[in-house]
GROMACS .gro file of C-alpha atoms in nm:
model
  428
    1UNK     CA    1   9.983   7.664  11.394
    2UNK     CA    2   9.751   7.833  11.680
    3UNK     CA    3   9.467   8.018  11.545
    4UNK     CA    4   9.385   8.319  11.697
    5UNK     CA    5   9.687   8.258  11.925
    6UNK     CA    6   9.837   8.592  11.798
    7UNK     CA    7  10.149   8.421  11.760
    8UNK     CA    8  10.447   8.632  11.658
    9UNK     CA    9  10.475   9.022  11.632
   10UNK     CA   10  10.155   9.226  11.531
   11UNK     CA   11  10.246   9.519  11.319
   12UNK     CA   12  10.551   9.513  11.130
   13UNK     CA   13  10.918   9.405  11.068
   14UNK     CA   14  11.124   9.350  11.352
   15UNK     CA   15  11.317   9.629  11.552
   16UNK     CA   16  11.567   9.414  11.704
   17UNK     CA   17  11.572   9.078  11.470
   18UNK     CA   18  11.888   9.014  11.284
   19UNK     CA   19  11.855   9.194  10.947
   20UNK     CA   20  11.468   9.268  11.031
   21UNK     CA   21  11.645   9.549  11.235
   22UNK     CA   22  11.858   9.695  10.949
   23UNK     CA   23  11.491   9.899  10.852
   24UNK     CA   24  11.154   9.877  11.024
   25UNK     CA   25  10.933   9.920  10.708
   26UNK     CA   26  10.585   9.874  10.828
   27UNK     CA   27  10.430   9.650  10.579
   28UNK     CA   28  10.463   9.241  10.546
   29UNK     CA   29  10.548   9.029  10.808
   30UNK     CA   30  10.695   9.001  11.143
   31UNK     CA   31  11.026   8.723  11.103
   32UNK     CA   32  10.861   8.461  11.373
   33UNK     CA   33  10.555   8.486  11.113
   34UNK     CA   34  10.785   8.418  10.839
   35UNK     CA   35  10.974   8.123  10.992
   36UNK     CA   36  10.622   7.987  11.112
   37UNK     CA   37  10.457   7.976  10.755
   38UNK     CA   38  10.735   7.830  10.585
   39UNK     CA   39  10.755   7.555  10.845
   40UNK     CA   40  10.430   7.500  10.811
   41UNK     CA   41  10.430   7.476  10.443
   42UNK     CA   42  10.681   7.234  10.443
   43UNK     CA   43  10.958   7.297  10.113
   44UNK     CA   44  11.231   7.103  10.185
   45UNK     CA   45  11.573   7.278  10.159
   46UNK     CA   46  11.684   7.338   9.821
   47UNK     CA   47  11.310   7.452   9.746
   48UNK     CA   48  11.219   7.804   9.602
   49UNK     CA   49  11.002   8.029   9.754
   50UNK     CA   50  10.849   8.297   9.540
   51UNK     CA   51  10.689   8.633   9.720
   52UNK     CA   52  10.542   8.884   9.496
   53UNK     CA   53  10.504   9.135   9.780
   54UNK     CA   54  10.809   9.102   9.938
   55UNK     CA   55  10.892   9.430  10.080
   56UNK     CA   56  11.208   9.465  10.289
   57UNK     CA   57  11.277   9.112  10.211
   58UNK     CA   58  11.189   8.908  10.553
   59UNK     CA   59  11.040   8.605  10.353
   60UNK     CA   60  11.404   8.584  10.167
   61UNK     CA   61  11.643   8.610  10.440
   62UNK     CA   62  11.347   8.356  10.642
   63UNK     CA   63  11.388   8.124  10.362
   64UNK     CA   64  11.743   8.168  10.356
   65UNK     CA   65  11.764   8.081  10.690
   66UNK     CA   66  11.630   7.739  10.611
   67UNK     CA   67  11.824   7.692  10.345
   68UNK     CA   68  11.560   7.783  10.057
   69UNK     CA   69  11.593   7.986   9.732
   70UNK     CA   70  11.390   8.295   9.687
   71UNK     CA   71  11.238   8.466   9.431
   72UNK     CA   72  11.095   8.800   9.543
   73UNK     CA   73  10.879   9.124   9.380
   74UNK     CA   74  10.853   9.460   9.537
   75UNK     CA   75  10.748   9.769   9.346
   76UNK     CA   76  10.867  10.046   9.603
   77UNK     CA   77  11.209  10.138   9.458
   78UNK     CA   78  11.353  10.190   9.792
   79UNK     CA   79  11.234   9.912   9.977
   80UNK     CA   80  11.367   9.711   9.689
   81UNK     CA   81  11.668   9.790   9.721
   82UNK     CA   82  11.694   9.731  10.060
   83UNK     CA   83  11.562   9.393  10.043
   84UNK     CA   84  11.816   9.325   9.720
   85UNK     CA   85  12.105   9.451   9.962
   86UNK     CA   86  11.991   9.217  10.270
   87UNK     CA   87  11.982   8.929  10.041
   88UNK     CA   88  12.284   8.975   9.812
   89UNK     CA   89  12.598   8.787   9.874
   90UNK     CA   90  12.799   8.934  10.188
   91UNK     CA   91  13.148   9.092  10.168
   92UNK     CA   92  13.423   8.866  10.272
   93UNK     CA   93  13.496   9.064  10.608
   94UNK     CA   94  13.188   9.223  10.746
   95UNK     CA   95  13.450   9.415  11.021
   96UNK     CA   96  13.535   9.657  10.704
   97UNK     CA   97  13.168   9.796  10.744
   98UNK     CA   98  13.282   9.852  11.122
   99UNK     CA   99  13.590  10.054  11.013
  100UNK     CA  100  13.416  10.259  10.695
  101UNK     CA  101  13.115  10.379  10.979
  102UNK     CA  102  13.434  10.486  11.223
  103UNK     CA  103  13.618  10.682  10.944
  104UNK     CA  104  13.249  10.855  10.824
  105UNK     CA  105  13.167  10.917  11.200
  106UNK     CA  106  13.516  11.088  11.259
  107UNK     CA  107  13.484  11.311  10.963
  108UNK     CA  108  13.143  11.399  11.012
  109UNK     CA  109  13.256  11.532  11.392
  110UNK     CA  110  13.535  11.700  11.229
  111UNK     CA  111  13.454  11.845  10.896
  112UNK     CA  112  13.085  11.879  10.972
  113UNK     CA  113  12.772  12.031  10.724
  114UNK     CA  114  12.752  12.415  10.683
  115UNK     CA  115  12.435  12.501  10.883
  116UNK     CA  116  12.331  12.783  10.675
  117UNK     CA  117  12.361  12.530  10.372
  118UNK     CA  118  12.217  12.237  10.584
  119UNK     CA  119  11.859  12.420  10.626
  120UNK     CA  120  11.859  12.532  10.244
  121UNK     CA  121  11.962  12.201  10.080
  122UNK     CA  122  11.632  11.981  10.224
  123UNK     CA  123  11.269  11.985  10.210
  124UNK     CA  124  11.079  12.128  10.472
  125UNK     CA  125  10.977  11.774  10.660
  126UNK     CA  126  11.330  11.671  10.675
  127UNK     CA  127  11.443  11.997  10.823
  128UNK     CA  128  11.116  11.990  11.110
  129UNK     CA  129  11.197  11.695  11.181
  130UNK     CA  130  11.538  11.678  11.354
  131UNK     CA  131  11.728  11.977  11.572
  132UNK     CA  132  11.972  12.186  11.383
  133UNK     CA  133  12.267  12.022  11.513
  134UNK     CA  134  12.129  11.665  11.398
  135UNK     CA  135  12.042  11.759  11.056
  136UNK     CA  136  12.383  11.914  11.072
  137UNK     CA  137  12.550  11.598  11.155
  138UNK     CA  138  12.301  11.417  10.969
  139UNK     CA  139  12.377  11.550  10.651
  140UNK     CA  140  12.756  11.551  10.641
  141UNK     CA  141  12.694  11.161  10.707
  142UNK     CA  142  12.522  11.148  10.434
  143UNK     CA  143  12.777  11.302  10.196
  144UNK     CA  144  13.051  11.142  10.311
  145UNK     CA  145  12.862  10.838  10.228
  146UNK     CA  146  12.768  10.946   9.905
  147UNK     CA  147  13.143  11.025   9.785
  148UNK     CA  148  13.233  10.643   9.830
  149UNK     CA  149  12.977  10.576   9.545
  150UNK     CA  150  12.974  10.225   9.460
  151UNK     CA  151  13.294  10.135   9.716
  152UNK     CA  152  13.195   9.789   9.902
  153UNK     CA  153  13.053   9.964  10.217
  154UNK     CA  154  12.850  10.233  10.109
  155UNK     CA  155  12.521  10.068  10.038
  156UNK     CA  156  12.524   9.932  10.380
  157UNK     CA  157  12.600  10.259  10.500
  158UNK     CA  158  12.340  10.409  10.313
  159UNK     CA  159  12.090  10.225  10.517
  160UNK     CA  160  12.307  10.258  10.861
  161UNK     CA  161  12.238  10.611  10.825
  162UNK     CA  162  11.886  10.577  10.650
  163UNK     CA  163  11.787  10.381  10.966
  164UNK     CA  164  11.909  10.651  11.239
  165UNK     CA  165  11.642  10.910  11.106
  166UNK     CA  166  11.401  10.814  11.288
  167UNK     CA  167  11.591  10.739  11.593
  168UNK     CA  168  11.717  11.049  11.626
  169UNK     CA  169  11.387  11.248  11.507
  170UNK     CA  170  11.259  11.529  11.776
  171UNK     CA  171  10.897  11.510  11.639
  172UNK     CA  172  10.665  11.252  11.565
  173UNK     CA  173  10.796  11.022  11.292
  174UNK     CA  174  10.669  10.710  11.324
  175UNK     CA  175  10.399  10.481  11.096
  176UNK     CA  176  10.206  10.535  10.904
  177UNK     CA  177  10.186  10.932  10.963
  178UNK     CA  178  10.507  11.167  10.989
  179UNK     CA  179  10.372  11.483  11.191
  180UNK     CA  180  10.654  11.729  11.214
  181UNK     CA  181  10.453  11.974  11.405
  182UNK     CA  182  10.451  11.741  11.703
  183UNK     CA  183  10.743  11.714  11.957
  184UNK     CA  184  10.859  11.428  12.119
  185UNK     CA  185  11.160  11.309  12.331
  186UNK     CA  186  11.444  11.138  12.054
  187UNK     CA  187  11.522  10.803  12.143
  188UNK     CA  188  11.869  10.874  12.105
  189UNK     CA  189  12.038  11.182  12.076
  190UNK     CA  190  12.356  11.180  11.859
  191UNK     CA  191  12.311  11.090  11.515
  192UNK     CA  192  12.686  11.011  11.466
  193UNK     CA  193  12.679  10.761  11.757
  194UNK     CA  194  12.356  10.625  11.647
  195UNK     CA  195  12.497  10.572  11.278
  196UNK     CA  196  12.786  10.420  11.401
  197UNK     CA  197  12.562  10.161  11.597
  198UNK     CA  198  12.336  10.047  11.355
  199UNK     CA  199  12.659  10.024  11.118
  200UNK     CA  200  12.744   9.797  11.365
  201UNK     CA  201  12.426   9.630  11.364
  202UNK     CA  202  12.457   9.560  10.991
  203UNK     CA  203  12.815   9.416  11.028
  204UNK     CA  204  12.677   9.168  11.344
  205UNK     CA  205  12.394   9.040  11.106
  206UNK     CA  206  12.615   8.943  10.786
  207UNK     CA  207  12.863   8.764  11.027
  208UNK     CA  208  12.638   8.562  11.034
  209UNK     CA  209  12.535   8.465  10.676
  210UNK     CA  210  12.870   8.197  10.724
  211UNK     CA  211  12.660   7.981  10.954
  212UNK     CA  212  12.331   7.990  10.771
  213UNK     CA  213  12.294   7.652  10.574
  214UNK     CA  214  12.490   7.561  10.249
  215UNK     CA  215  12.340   7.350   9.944
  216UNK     CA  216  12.328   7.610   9.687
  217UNK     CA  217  12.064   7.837   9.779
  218UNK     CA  218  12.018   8.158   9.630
  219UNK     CA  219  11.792   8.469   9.614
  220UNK     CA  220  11.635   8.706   9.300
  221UNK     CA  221  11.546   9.014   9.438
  222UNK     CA  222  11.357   9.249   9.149
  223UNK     CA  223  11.203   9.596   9.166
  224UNK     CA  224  10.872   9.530   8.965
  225UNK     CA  225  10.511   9.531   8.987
  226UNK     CA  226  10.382   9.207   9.068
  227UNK     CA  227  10.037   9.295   8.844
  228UNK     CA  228  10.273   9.271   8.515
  229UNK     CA  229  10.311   8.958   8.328
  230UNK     CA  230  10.644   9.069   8.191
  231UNK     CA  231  10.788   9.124   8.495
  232UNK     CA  232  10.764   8.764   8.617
  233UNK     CA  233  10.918   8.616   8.277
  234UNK     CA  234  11.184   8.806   8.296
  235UNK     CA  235  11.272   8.763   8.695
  236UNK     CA  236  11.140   8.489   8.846
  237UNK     CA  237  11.300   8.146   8.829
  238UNK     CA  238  11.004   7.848   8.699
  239UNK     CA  239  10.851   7.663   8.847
  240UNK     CA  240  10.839   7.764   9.221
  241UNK     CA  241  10.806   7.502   9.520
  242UNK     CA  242  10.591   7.730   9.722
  243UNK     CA  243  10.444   8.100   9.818
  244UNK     CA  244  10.461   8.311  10.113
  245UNK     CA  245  10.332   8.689  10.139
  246UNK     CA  246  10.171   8.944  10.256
  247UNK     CA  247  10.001   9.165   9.990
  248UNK     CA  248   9.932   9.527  10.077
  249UNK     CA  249   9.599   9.605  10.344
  250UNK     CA  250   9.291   9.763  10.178
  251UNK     CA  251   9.319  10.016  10.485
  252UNK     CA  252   9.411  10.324  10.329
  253UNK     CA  253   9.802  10.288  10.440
  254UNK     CA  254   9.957  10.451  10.173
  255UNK     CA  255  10.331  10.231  10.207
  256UNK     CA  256  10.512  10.507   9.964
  257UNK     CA  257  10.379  10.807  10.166
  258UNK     CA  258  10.532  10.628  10.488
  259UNK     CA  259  10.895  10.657  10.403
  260UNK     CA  260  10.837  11.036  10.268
  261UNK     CA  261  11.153  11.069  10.514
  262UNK     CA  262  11.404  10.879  10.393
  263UNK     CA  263  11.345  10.947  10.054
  264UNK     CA  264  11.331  11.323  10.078
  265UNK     CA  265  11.681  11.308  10.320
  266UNK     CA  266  11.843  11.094  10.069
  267UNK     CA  267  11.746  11.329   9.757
  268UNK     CA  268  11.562  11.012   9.561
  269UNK     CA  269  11.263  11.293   9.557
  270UNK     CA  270  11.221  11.603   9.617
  271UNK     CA  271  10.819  11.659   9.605
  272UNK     CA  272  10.476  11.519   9.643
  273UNK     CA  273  10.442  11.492   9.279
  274UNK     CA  274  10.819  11.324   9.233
  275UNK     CA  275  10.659  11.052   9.517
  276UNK     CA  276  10.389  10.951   9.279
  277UNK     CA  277  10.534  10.960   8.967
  278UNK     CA  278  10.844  10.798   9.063
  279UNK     CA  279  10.759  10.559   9.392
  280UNK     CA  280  10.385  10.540   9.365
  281UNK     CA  281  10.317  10.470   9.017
  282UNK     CA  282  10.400  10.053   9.011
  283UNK     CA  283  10.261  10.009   9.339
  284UNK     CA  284   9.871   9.820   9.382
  285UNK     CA  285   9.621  10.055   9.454
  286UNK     CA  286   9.555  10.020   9.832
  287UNK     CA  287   9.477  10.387   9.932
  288UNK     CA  288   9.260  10.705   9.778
  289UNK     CA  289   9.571  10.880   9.722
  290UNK     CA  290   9.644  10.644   9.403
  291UNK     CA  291   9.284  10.658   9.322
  292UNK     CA  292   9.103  10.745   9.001
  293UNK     CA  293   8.768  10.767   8.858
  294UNK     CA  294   8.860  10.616   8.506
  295UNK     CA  295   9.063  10.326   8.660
  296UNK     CA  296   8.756  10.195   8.860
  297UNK     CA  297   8.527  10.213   8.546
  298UNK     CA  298   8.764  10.003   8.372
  299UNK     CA  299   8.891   9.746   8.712
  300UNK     CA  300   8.476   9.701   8.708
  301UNK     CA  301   8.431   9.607   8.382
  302UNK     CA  302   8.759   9.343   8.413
  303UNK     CA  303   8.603   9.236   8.708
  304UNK     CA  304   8.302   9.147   8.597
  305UNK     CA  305   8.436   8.825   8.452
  306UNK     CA  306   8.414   8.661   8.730
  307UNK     CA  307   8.032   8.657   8.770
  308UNK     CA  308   7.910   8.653   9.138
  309UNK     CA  309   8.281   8.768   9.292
  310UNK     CA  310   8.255   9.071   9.039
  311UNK     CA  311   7.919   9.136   9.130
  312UNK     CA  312   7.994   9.116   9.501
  313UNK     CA  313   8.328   9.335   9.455
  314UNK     CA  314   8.106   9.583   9.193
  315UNK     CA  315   7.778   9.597   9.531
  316UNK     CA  316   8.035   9.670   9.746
  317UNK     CA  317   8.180   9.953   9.559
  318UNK     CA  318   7.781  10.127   9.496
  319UNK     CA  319   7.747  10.121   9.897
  320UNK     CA  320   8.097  10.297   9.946
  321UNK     CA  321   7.960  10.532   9.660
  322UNK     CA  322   7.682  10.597   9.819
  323UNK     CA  323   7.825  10.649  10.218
  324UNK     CA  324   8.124  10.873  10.034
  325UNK     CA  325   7.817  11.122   9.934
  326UNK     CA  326   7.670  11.167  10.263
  327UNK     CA  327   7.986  11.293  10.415
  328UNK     CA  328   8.149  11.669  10.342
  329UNK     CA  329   8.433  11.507  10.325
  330UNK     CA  330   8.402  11.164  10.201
  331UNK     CA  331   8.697  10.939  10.158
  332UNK     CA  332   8.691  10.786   9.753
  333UNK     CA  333   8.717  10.417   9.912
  334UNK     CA  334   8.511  10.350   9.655
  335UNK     CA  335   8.732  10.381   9.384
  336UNK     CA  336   9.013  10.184   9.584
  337UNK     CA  337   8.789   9.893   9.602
  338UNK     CA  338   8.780   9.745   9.243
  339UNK     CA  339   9.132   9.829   9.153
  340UNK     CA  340   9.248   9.654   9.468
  341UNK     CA  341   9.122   9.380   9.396
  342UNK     CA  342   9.201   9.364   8.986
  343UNK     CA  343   9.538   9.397   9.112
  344UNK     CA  344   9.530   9.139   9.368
  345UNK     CA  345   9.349   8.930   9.080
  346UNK     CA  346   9.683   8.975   8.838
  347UNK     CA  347   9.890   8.896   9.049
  348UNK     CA  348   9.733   8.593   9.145
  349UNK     CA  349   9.731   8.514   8.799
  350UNK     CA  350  10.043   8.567   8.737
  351UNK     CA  351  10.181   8.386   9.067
  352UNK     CA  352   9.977   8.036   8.937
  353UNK     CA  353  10.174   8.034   8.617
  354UNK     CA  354  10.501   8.090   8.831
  355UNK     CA  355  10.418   7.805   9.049
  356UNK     CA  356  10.454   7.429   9.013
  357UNK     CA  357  10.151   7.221   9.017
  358UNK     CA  358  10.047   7.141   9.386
  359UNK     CA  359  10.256   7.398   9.524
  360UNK     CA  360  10.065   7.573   9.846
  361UNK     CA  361  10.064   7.941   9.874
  362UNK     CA  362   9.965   8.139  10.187
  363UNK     CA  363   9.888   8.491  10.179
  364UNK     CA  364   9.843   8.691  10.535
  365UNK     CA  365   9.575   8.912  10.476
  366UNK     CA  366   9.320   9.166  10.731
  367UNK     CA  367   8.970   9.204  10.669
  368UNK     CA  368   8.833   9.594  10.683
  369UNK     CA  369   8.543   9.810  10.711
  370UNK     CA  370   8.595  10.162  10.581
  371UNK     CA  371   8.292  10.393  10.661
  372UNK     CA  372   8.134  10.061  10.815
  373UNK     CA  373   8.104   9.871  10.544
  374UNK     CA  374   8.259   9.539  10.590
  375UNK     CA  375   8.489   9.391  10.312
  376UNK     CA  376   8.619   9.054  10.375
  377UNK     CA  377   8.928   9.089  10.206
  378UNK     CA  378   9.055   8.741  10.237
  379UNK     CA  379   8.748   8.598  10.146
  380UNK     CA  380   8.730   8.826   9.814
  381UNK     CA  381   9.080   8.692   9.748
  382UNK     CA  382   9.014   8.332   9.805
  383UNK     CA  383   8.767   8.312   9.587
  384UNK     CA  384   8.975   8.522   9.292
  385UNK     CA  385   9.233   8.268   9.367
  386UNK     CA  386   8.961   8.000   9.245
  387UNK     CA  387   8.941   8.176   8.969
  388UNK     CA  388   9.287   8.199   8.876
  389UNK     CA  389   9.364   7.875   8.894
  390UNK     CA  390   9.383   7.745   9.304
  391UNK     CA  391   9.254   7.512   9.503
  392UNK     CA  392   9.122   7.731   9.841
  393UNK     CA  393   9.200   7.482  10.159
  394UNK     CA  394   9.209   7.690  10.471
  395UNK     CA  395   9.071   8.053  10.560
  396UNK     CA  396   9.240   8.018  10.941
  397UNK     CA  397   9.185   8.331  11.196
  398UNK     CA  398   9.505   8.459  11.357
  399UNK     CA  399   9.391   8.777  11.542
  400UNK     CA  400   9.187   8.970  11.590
  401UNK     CA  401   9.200   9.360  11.544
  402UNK     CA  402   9.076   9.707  11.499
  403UNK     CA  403   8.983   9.727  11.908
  404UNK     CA  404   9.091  10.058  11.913
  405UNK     CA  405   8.785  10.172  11.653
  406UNK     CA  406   8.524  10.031  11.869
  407UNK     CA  407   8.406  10.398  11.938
  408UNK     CA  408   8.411  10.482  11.608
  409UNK     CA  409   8.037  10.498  11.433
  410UNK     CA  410   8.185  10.496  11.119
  411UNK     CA  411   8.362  10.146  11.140
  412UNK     CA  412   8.215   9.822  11.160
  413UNK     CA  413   8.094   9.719  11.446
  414UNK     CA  414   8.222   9.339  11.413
  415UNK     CA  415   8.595   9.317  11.528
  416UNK     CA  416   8.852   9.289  11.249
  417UNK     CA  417   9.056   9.062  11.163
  418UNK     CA  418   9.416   8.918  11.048
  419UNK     CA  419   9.379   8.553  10.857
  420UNK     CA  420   9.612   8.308  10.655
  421UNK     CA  421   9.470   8.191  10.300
  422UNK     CA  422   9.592   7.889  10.228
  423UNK     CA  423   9.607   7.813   9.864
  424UNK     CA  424   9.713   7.542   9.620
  425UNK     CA  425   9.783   7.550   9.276
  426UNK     CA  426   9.558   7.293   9.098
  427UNK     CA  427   9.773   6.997   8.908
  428UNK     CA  428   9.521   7.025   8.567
   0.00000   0.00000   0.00000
């Protein structure tokens, strides 16, 4: 380890790491942060390593990699499923995904969308967002896929073509915010070529699951909220060796909002309101979007438990209260603030009873300051941890952050920061 080294990648999955690169979804870790955590932990192969924020799945196919079991929970349906795909058993001759992406590609050059239809069948982001020609192209991909339904290839070419979007996008699509009313230069121009690369991509990366490490190691994968109990009985294998995880910022990132794309080009919704009931709903509150004024009454009062981290969490949320009503416009960060961390508490809670005794768990975790009041998020969780059953051992700086706000009279003045909790589940 190298403490404030800024070791590994800052923001983000991997663009260009084997299955890292099958999706960049901008949440969790980096793989070298992955591979560096469960080194340092130390599970010996044949181990299980639980993560119940596991996003796209890099702490699984890291853990695979090592020849550990994983155990994973991720409450975004369609980040779920990718993760589920990247970890599932691969199909006896990846080549096959080579061929299916060739026969789509053809097709689609062939035989491709009606343009009239093509401009009347999407939302309005999806059709800003690519040149009339792409979207045409686009979308007869993306029925061709859809008629293989459940064939071997086509969830793998689901995300081939679910991964070009943005490659291929001739306005500004990238994280968190998707501005179609601002041009850029695609990074590459033909979707059908594009598709047919990253299908390629896909087929390189699970060629080479046969030299990964035998011994019996295997991976859950479950679309559930890591806050509920029930969840965790009915998916996670008992007793775990070890945690690894990243849980979601209290930066007002809203991680459902950011792939508004891909699920409005694939048809999953259709609307703001479909996002929230649908994609939203199981996720931890993180953002104002998901905030209410009932739930923070009621995360205060289950909060308050915990005597001086309560009060600290319930102080914090009066001087957000107060900064939100001296703005026109205030932010309610103050409502994010006690629900964020009663979900953080749950699932800390329900993460001790999923672990054995002694097992270390290390959560990567920023600090933040929204309308410049500082909440040290890792600290908060540390000592919730405490509380739900953990030993705290290390609080260890990796970076610092937030550099580009150092203009900004509204954020902190102190730079942020990025930090590993080390935890350990107590043996009584």
């Amino acid at each position: 380890m190298e403490p404030g080294s800024g070791q590994g990648r800052r923001h983000g999955t991997s663009s260009d790491e084997p299955f890292d690169r099958w999706f960049r979804y901008p949440a969790g870790f980096a793989s070298d942060y992955a591979r560096l955590l469960l080194a340092y932990l130390g599970i010996r192969p044949g181990g299980t390593i639980v993560d119940p924020f596991a996003g796209s799945g890099v702490t699984g196919t890291a853990a695979r990699a090592v020849g550990l079991s994983f155990a994973g929970l991720e409450a975004h349906p369609l980040i779920a499923e990718l993760a589920s795909l990247k970890l599932g058993r691969s199909p006896a001759d990846p080549a096959g995904l080579r061929k299916a992406a060739t026969a789509i590609a053809d097709a689609a050059n062939q035989n491709p969308f009606d343009a009239g239809r093509a401009q009347d069948s999407v939302p309005a982001l999806v059709r800003r967002s690519f040149t009339p020609d792409g979207l045409v192209r686009l979308l007869a991909i993306r029925d061709l896929v859809r008629e293989l339904e459940k064939g071997t290839w086509a969830p793998y070419l689901k995300w081939a073509l679910l991964g070009t979007l943005r490659d291929v996008a001739t306005v500004r699509v990238g994280w968190p915010y998707q501005r179609p009313t601002v041009s850029r230069q695609a990074p590459h121009a033909d979707p059908v070529v594009r598709f047919r690369r990253r299908a390629a991509m896909i087929a390189e990366d699970l060629a080479l699951l046969a030299n990964l490490p035998s011994g019996g190691a295997q991976a859950v994968m479950v679309c559930a909220d890591s806050r509920n109990a029930r969840a965790w009985g009915l998916s996670i294998p008992v007793p775990a060796d070890g945690c690894v995880s990243s849980p979601p910022y209290l930066n007002n990132f809203d991680y459902a909002d950011a792939t508004r794309l891909e699920l409005y080009f694939w048809g999953d919704i259709t609307s703001w309101a479909e996002m929230c009931r649908d994609v939203r709903s199981e996720m931890i509150v993180a953002t104002t979007q998901q905030s209410r004024v009932s739930m923070t009454q009621e995360a205060l009062e289950s909060l308050a438990r915990y005597g001086k981290t309560g009060g600290e969490i319930a102080r914090l949320t009066r001087r957000l209260a107060a900064e939100r009503k001296n703005r026109k416009r205030g932010k309610e960060y103050d409502q994010v603030v006690p629900s964020y961390f009663l979900g953080i508490s749950q699932t800390l809670g329900n993460l001790a009873g999923a672990l054995a005794p002694g097992a270390p768990a290390v959560w990567l975790i920023g600090d933040s300051a929204p309308y410049g009041v500082y909440i040290d998020t890792p600290a908060i969780i540390a000592k919730l941890a405490a509380e739900q059953g953990f030993t705290v051992e290390e609080d260890m700086l990796l970076r610092h952050r937030g550099n580009r706000w150092a203009n900004n009279s509204t954020r902190h003045k102190m730079k942020l920061s990025e930090r590993l909790v080390l935890l350990r589940r107590n043996t009584l």
